[in-house]
Amino acid sequence: MSDTPQSVLQEIFGYQTFRRHQSDIIKMVLQKKDVLVIMPTGGGKSLCYQIPALLFPGLTVVVSPLISLMKDQVMQLRQLGVAACVLNSSLTAQKYYSNVQQVKNGAVKLLYVAPETLLQPKTQQILQQVQVDCLTVDEAHCISEWGHDFRPEYRQIVVLRNQFPRAVWMALTATATPRVQQDIWDSLKFQDGKKFVASFDRENLFLQLINKSDTLHQTLDFLQNHRQDSGIIYCFSRNQVDELAATLQDHNFSALPYHAGMESETRAATQEKFLRDEVQVIVATVAFGMGINKSNVRFVIHYDLPKNIESYYQEIGRAGRDGLPAECLLFFGYGDVRKIRHFFKEKSEKERQIAETQLQALIGYAEFTGCRRKPVLAYFGQTAVQENCDTCDNCTSAEKNVQDATIPAQKFLSCVKRTGEMFGAGHIADVLRGSKNAKIRRFSHERLSTYDIGAELTRKQWVFLANQLVSQGFLQGDEEVGSLRLTTAAGPLLLGERPFLTQMIEDREKTSTGKRKIDFGDYDRDLFEKLRDLRRKLAEQVNVPPFAVFSDKSLVDMAASFPQSQESFLIMHGVGRVKNEKYGTIVLDVIRKYCLSRGIRPKPLAQRHLRSERGKKRPPKFLRVGAVFNRGLTIEQIAANEQIKTVTVVQHLLDFAAAGEALRPYDFSKDYPELTQYKTAIAAAFARHGDFRLTTVFNELSGEVSWELLKVFLLQQHHDALNLP
Ligand code: ADP
Ligand code: ZN
């Protein structure tokens, strides 16, 4: 087994470089210092404990809240050739026993357990017999009542601190406000450890909000533009879930419902189909998600309002775990705000207060006209790095029309007052627009001074304005009757002592859904589809979900760079030793055939790697040299630039060619005129001894021909072979 974090990263996981924080975290853990890791979903938390687990002599125990999560992790680790297993109540007695044996034998590096299982005396007995080097608490926010998934058993894990004196403790989570972070730290009795908080910003998620008007058609429109993509649509209620799923099916979309009211087998089957890309869209209540580790979810739609920013962040977090662009669409309506408040009623006063504060923050998010990332990050106590993120609706919309709506606001407020603070927004709008409906006549509202003074806005716009007034605190709605009342803040506004600014409804409605095309950059779509098919077949054979074989990102990488050799295949994102052994030959075969059939001359991998992300480890030198050569530099120029001998450059080019990379058409005798003279002699010598007997050939030509020239000769041969007309 490999022996540094870097070599494990490359050989086992198939990644070239660590992401931010990963390397520091791993170092701390290896020094047995406790760490708390707060990193967004998809940030790469798992590696932070998986790599130390492979380097520690003993066992790493991972506490995880859900069986599906554990199974998923174990399945993915096994795909990488890592010895991992689970202990939980879902195992058969036989399987349980065999897993226990493996743990006792030291055959297992990572053991996943549910907190309940870990707390059982029989589990502790087993663990007493082995050396536990690390105890990892995954989804650590479950420890805190302030978190969104509080699990009482999680709080008890700390009683095990003394049981494993040699173990370092880790806690990881994707969502934790500063308050929850502190709670985790204290509950687990971390002392001289360290907390790592990565940026919560998920740069690959496009954040978009649309005001609810015709949610169904907007959704259909969106899906139409995402025919190939996996996604989740969240709804409030089970009924809505069933209904929407059925409607989508009627419109020929591959969609299935998922909620807690369904049989557990049906739910499991649905989840499985989603993981395996057999169904495209899941329409679900929030019951769906925590166990979903699918990396290629390309969109998350909130058909209804989530209950707070934290849940929202958690739910959209399921999109784009593979790091490729994904879209998050939130349908926002004040009706939903009322519905959510309705649920608060059953809560205790304290809980209601918390819930209300959180809901206000969410409304603030919805109404915010600046970069959407700001309120989200602010919620987690962070600040956005850029003023303009370029990946949210507000930053990308051409006109961000915040208007001065002081006069309409005054008209509205005064009409609310004159009608006795007894009516809802719709009726006030009717009065302002001079409607002649029965209700108006019944209350003689046509006689009011505010009757028919508001033709400048449509009814819908007045209602929208009312909602803005409510959410900015000038009006208060009565939940029971739906009537509006002025707050004390309304006074100064009515008196013209302060302005009222808002975005008006048409501006928002211009933001249509789904027209953005997800752009993964430049890659060959046909090859991607071919590889996707192949992936599905391979996954079926080994009975795992497709993304466990290769992530979308790996496929995009392959479809962009057409690797031709094992060496270049190993450079692909997520391809490590085991995946290369398992799938390399068959995938390379498909890529090569594809390239041949389309007459594609693979572009040198090296160029891509030269341009690769900042901070990435440099690619092997031969790739670099090959790339520069292909860009038009001569051997001598390269030697001068790189400060190496020309013979070394030639050797690099040979390695480059041997790795299956194509060299640009070139006549080497231009640089090495003596090649023409000796070509026949060298060819004859090689013919007698074989290509790789350089020394023999060199001796046979009794030093008349230099090493360098021999290599150049080979290079020319390679090159001619690759560039046959
Ligand atoms: P989290 O647990 O934080 O949600 P994961 O650990 O599942 O995130 O990682 C998300 C994705 O990023 C996975 O596909 C993982 O293999 C990949 N990943 C993690 N670290 C790296 C890295 N250093 N380089 C490239 N990909 C990485
Ligand atoms: Zn933005």
Short mmCIF file of C-alpha atoms in Angstrom, two decimals, residues 224-512:
data_model
loop_
_atom_site.label_atom_id
_atom_site.label_comp_id
_atom_site.label_asym_id
_atom_site.label_seq_id
_atom_site.Cartn_x
_atom_site.Cartn_y
_atom_site.Cartn_z
CA GLN A 224 -38.02 20.49 -21.63
CA ASN A 225 -34.60 22.08 -21.62
CA HIS A 226 -33.12 19.40 -19.42
CA ARG A 227 -34.25 16.26 -21.16
CA GLN A 228 -31.08 14.36 -20.40
CA ASP A 229 -30.48 15.56 -16.88
CA SER A 230 -31.14 14.05 -13.49
CA GLY A 231 -32.97 16.26 -11.05
CA ILE A 232 -35.10 16.56 -7.95
CA ILE A 233 -38.28 18.59 -7.53
CA TYR A 234 -39.26 19.37 -3.95
CA CYS A 235 -42.89 19.98 -2.98
CA PHE A 236 -44.59 20.75 0.33
CA SER A 237 -47.05 17.91 0.60
CA ARG A 238 -47.44 14.27 -0.29
CA ASN A 239 -50.53 15.00 -2.34
CA GLN A 240 -48.73 17.55 -4.38
CA VAL A 241 -45.88 15.14 -4.93
CA ASP A 242 -48.19 12.45 -6.26
CA GLU A 243 -50.06 14.89 -8.43
CA LEU A 244 -47.04 16.58 -9.94
CA ALA A 245 -45.30 13.27 -10.61
CA ALA A 246 -48.40 12.03 -12.43
CA THR A 247 -48.64 15.23 -14.45
CA LEU A 248 -45.02 15.00 -15.46
CA GLN A 249 -45.54 11.41 -16.52
CA ASP A 250 -48.50 12.55 -18.61
CA HIS A 251 -46.14 14.94 -20.31
CA ASN A 252 -43.82 12.06 -21.08
CA PHE A 253 -41.18 12.84 -18.56
CA SER A 254 -39.46 10.09 -16.72
CA ALA A 255 -40.58 11.01 -13.20
CA LEU A 256 -41.44 9.19 -9.98
CA PRO A 257 -42.87 10.35 -6.67
CA TYR A 258 -41.14 9.91 -3.32
CA HIS A 259 -42.49 10.69 0.13
CA ALA A 260 -42.72 9.23 3.60
CA GLY A 261 -46.28 8.02 2.99
CA MET A 262 -45.13 5.42 0.49
CA GLU A 263 -44.23 1.81 1.23
CA SER A 264 -40.62 1.59 2.22
CA GLU A 265 -39.89 -0.95 -0.52
CA THR A 266 -41.33 1.34 -3.15
CA ARG A 267 -39.27 4.17 -1.80
CA ALA A 268 -36.10 2.13 -1.82
CA ALA A 269 -36.80 0.99 -5.37
CA THR A 270 -37.42 4.55 -6.51
CA GLN A 271 -34.23 5.77 -4.95
CA GLU A 272 -32.35 2.93 -6.56
CA LYS A 273 -33.77 3.77 -9.99
CA PHE A 274 -32.73 7.36 -9.56
CA LEU A 275 -29.21 6.37 -8.57
CA ARG A 276 -28.98 4.13 -11.58
CA ASP A 277 -30.18 6.80 -13.99
CA GLU A 278 -33.26 4.71 -14.76
CA VAL A 279 -35.57 7.53 -13.83
CA GLN A 280 -34.75 11.11 -14.61
CA VAL A 281 -36.74 13.19 -12.16
CA ILE A 282 -37.81 12.54 -8.59
CA VAL A 283 -40.71 14.58 -7.28
CA ALA A 284 -40.40 14.49 -3.53
CA THR A 285 -41.03 15.90 -0.13
CA VAL A 286 -38.01 16.72 1.96
CA ALA A 287 -38.08 13.09 3.07
CA PHE A 288 -35.98 12.50 -0.03
CA GLY A 289 -32.41 13.50 0.02
CA MET A 290 -30.26 12.90 3.00
CA GLY A 291 -29.29 9.46 1.80
CA ILE A 292 -28.78 10.60 -1.76
CA ASN A 293 -25.16 10.64 -2.65
CA LYS A 294 -25.72 10.70 -6.39
CA SER A 295 -23.07 12.88 -7.88
CA ASN A 296 -24.68 13.87 -11.16
CA VAL A 297 -27.87 15.59 -10.02
CA ARG A 298 -28.03 18.45 -12.50
CA PHE A 299 -30.91 20.44 -11.03
CA VAL A 300 -32.97 20.90 -7.90
CA ILE A 301 -36.29 22.67 -8.20
CA HIS A 302 -38.18 24.00 -5.20
CA TYR A 303 -41.73 23.91 -6.38
CA ASP A 304 -42.66 25.26 -2.96
CA LEU A 305 -40.77 27.32 -0.46
CA PRO A 306 -38.31 25.49 1.82
CA LYS A 307 -38.65 26.31 5.49
CA ASN A 308 -35.40 28.19 5.97
CA ILE A 309 -32.09 29.00 4.34
CA GLU A 310 -30.32 26.13 6.00
CA SER A 311 -32.74 23.54 4.63
CA TYR A 312 -32.65 25.27 1.29
CA TYR A 313 -28.88 25.17 1.20
CA GLN A 314 -28.93 21.54 2.26
CA GLU A 315 -31.47 20.63 -0.40
CA ILE A 316 -29.81 22.41 -3.30
CA GLY A 317 -26.57 20.92 -2.03
CA ARG A 318 -27.66 17.65 -3.59
CA ALA A 319 -27.08 19.15 -7.02
CA GLY A 320 -23.72 19.15 -8.72
CA ARG A 321 -21.73 17.14 -6.22
CA ASP A 322 -19.44 16.21 -9.07
CA GLY A 323 -18.40 19.81 -9.39
CA LEU A 324 -20.00 20.32 -12.78
CA PRO A 325 -22.51 23.13 -13.27
CA ALA A 326 -26.00 22.49 -11.91
CA GLU A 327 -29.12 24.61 -11.53
CA CYS A 328 -31.19 25.47 -8.52
CA LEU A 329 -34.58 26.96 -9.17
CA LEU A 330 -36.75 28.30 -6.39
CA PHE A 331 -40.38 29.20 -6.96
CA PHE A 332 -41.29 31.89 -4.50
CA GLY A 333 -44.75 33.00 -3.43
CA TYR A 334 -46.08 34.70 -0.36
CA GLY A 335 -48.83 32.13 -0.18
CA ASP A 336 -46.15 29.62 0.75
CA VAL A 337 -44.88 31.91 3.47
CA ARG A 338 -48.35 31.84 4.98
CA LYS A 339 -48.50 28.07 4.70
CA ILE A 340 -45.21 27.65 6.49
CA ARG A 341 -46.29 30.01 9.25
CA HIS A 342 -49.39 27.95 9.61
CA PHE A 343 -47.27 25.00 10.69
CA PHE A 344 -45.56 27.11 13.34
CA LYS A 345 -48.78 27.28 15.26
CA GLU A 346 -48.27 23.85 16.75
CA LYS A 347 -44.85 24.75 18.04
CA SER A 348 -43.88 26.07 21.43
CA GLU A 349 -43.32 29.78 21.77
CA LYS A 350 -39.54 29.41 21.71
CA GLU A 351 -39.55 27.12 18.69
CA ARG A 352 -41.92 29.42 16.90
CA GLN A 353 -39.58 32.30 17.49
CA ILE A 354 -36.64 30.40 16.02
CA ALA A 355 -38.71 29.27 13.07
CA GLU A 356 -40.02 32.76 12.40
CA THR A 357 -36.55 34.28 12.47
CA GLN A 358 -35.34 31.66 10.06
CA LEU A 359 -38.29 32.20 7.76
CA GLN A 360 -37.66 35.94 7.74
CA ALA A 361 -34.11 35.28 6.60
CA LEU A 362 -35.47 33.18 3.77
CA ILE A 363 -37.88 35.89 2.70
CA GLY A 364 -34.97 38.28 2.81
CA TYR A 365 -33.13 35.95 0.49
CA ALA A 366 -36.03 35.82 -1.92
CA GLU A 367 -36.44 39.55 -2.03
CA PHE A 368 -32.79 40.36 -2.20
CA THR A 369 -31.86 42.09 -5.41
CA GLY A 370 -28.10 41.73 -5.06
CA CYS A 371 -26.00 38.63 -5.55
CA ARG A 372 -27.87 35.63 -4.16
CA ARG A 373 -24.75 34.19 -2.68
CA LYS A 374 -24.47 37.04 -0.22
CA PRO A 375 -27.47 36.27 1.99
CA VAL A 376 -26.73 32.54 1.87
CA LEU A 377 -23.13 33.01 2.93
CA ALA A 378 -24.10 35.64 5.47
CA TYR A 379 -26.41 33.13 7.05
CA PHE A 380 -23.44 30.88 7.68
CA GLY A 381 -21.36 33.77 8.92
CA GLN A 382 -19.31 34.20 5.77
CA THR A 383 -18.90 36.92 3.20
CA ALA A 384 -18.98 36.53 -0.54
CA VAL A 385 -15.65 36.99 -2.23
CA GLN A 386 -16.96 38.73 -5.28
CA GLU A 387 -19.47 41.46 -5.78
CA ASN A 388 -20.82 39.71 -8.84
CA CYS A 389 -20.79 35.93 -8.94
CA ASP A 390 -22.00 35.51 -12.51
CA THR A 391 -23.90 32.40 -11.49
CA CYS A 392 -27.10 33.71 -9.98
CA ASP A 393 -30.15 35.30 -11.55
CA ASN A 394 -29.49 38.69 -10.03
CA CYS A 395 -25.90 38.86 -11.20
CA THR A 396 -26.72 37.73 -14.71
CA SER A 397 -29.96 39.59 -15.36
CA ALA A 398 -29.39 42.54 -17.62
CA GLU A 399 -31.67 44.93 -15.82
CA LYS A 400 -32.00 44.80 -12.10
CA ASN A 401 -34.83 47.19 -11.86
CA VAL A 402 -35.27 48.35 -8.36
CA GLN A 403 -37.78 51.14 -8.57
CA ASP A 404 -38.93 53.86 -6.30
CA ALA A 405 -42.45 52.69 -5.53
CA THR A 406 -43.14 55.19 -2.77
CA ILE A 407 -46.29 56.62 -4.33
CA PRO A 408 -48.00 53.30 -5.09
CA ALA A 409 -46.98 52.11 -1.63
CA GLN A 410 -48.62 55.17 -0.05
CA LYS A 411 -51.76 54.63 -2.09
CA PHE A 412 -51.93 51.04 -0.98
CA LEU A 413 -51.29 51.71 2.69
CA SER A 414 -53.80 54.48 2.79
CA CYS A 415 -56.41 52.30 1.13
CA VAL A 416 -55.78 49.58 3.73
CA LYS A 417 -56.36 52.16 6.41
CA ARG A 418 -59.51 53.56 4.85
CA THR A 419 -61.08 50.15 4.46
CA GLY A 420 -60.65 49.59 8.18
CA GLU A 421 -57.72 47.13 8.06
CA MET A 422 -60.17 44.31 7.47
CA PHE A 423 -59.36 43.16 3.93
CA GLY A 424 -56.74 41.23 2.03
CA ALA A 425 -54.49 42.41 -0.77
CA GLY A 426 -56.82 41.34 -3.59
CA HIS A 427 -59.71 43.46 -2.39
CA ILE A 428 -57.50 46.49 -1.78
CA ALA A 429 -56.18 46.09 -5.32
CA ASP A 430 -59.76 45.99 -6.63
CA VAL A 431 -60.61 49.19 -4.79
CA LEU A 432 -57.51 50.94 -6.08
CA ARG A 433 -58.25 49.85 -9.64
CA GLY A 434 -61.86 50.99 -9.43
CA SER A 435 -63.50 47.61 -9.81
CA LYS A 436 -67.26 47.45 -9.69
CA ASN A 437 -67.57 44.03 -8.12
CA ALA A 438 -70.22 43.04 -5.61
CA LYS A 439 -67.94 43.09 -2.60
CA ILE A 440 -67.00 46.69 -3.30
CA ARG A 441 -70.61 47.71 -3.63
CA ARG A 442 -71.57 45.79 -0.51
CA PHE A 443 -69.07 47.80 1.55
CA SER A 444 -69.63 51.00 -0.44
CA HIS A 445 -65.95 51.16 -1.13
CA GLU A 446 -66.55 53.02 -4.38
CA ARG A 447 -67.12 56.10 -2.23
CA LEU A 448 -63.63 56.05 -0.73
CA SER A 449 -61.10 58.68 -1.75
CA THR A 450 -58.73 55.86 -2.62
CA TYR A 451 -61.22 54.28 -5.04
CA ASP A 452 -60.01 54.12 -8.62
CA ILE A 453 -56.70 55.90 -8.10
CA GLY A 454 -54.49 52.99 -9.06
CA ALA A 455 -54.88 52.17 -12.74
CA GLU A 456 -51.11 52.41 -13.19
CA LEU A 457 -50.62 48.90 -11.87
CA THR A 458 -52.34 45.65 -12.71
CA ARG A 459 -54.14 43.71 -9.98
CA LYS A 460 -51.30 41.23 -9.91
CA GLN A 461 -48.79 44.00 -9.47
CA TRP A 462 -50.73 45.51 -6.59
CA VAL A 463 -50.79 42.13 -4.87
CA PHE A 464 -47.09 41.76 -5.48
CA LEU A 465 -46.53 45.21 -4.01
CA ALA A 466 -48.58 44.23 -0.98
CA ASN A 467 -46.35 41.23 -0.45
CA GLN A 468 -43.30 43.43 -0.67
CA LEU A 469 -44.83 45.75 1.91
CA VAL A 470 -45.50 42.82 4.19
CA SER A 471 -42.06 41.37 3.88
CA GLN A 472 -40.42 44.71 4.45
CA GLY A 473 -42.44 45.15 7.59
CA PHE A 474 -44.91 47.93 6.65
CA LEU A 475 -47.93 45.69 6.72
CA GLN A 476 -48.79 42.74 8.80
CA GLY A 477 -51.06 39.96 7.65
CA ASP A 478 -53.56 38.27 9.86
CA GLU A 479 -53.13 34.58 9.26
CA GLU A 480 -56.64 33.62 10.26
CA VAL A 481 -58.61 36.04 8.10
CA GLY A 482 -55.96 37.08 5.61
CA SER A 483 -56.57 40.77 6.30
CA LEU A 484 -53.79 43.36 6.28
CA ARG A 485 -52.91 45.77 9.04
CA LEU A 486 -50.51 48.72 9.12
CA THR A 487 -47.46 48.46 11.35
CA THR A 488 -45.84 51.40 13.11
CA ALA A 489 -43.24 51.49 10.33
CA ALA A 490 -46.00 52.47 7.90
CA GLY A 491 -46.39 55.93 9.43
CA PRO A 492 -43.17 57.50 8.13
CA LEU A 493 -43.78 55.98 4.70
CA LEU A 494 -47.27 57.46 4.50
CA LEU A 495 -45.90 60.81 5.55
CA GLY A 496 -43.28 60.70 2.85
CA GLU A 497 -40.45 60.63 5.37
CA ARG A 498 -38.90 57.59 3.79
CA PRO A 499 -38.99 56.01 0.34
CA PHE A 500 -40.13 52.54 -0.59
CA LEU A 501 -37.91 50.71 -3.04
CA THR A 502 -38.76 47.44 -4.69
CA GLN A 503 -38.37 45.45 -7.80
CA MET A 504 -41.61 45.24 -9.71
CA ILE A 505 -43.23 42.07 -10.83
CA GLU A 506 -42.68 42.29 -14.60
CA ASP A 507 -38.98 42.41 -14.12
CA ARG A 508 -39.06 39.14 -12.35
CA GLU A 509 -41.35 37.54 -14.85
CA LYS A 510 -38.93 38.21 -17.61
CA THR A 511 -36.64 35.74 -15.99
CA SER A 512 -37.86 32.69 -17.80
#
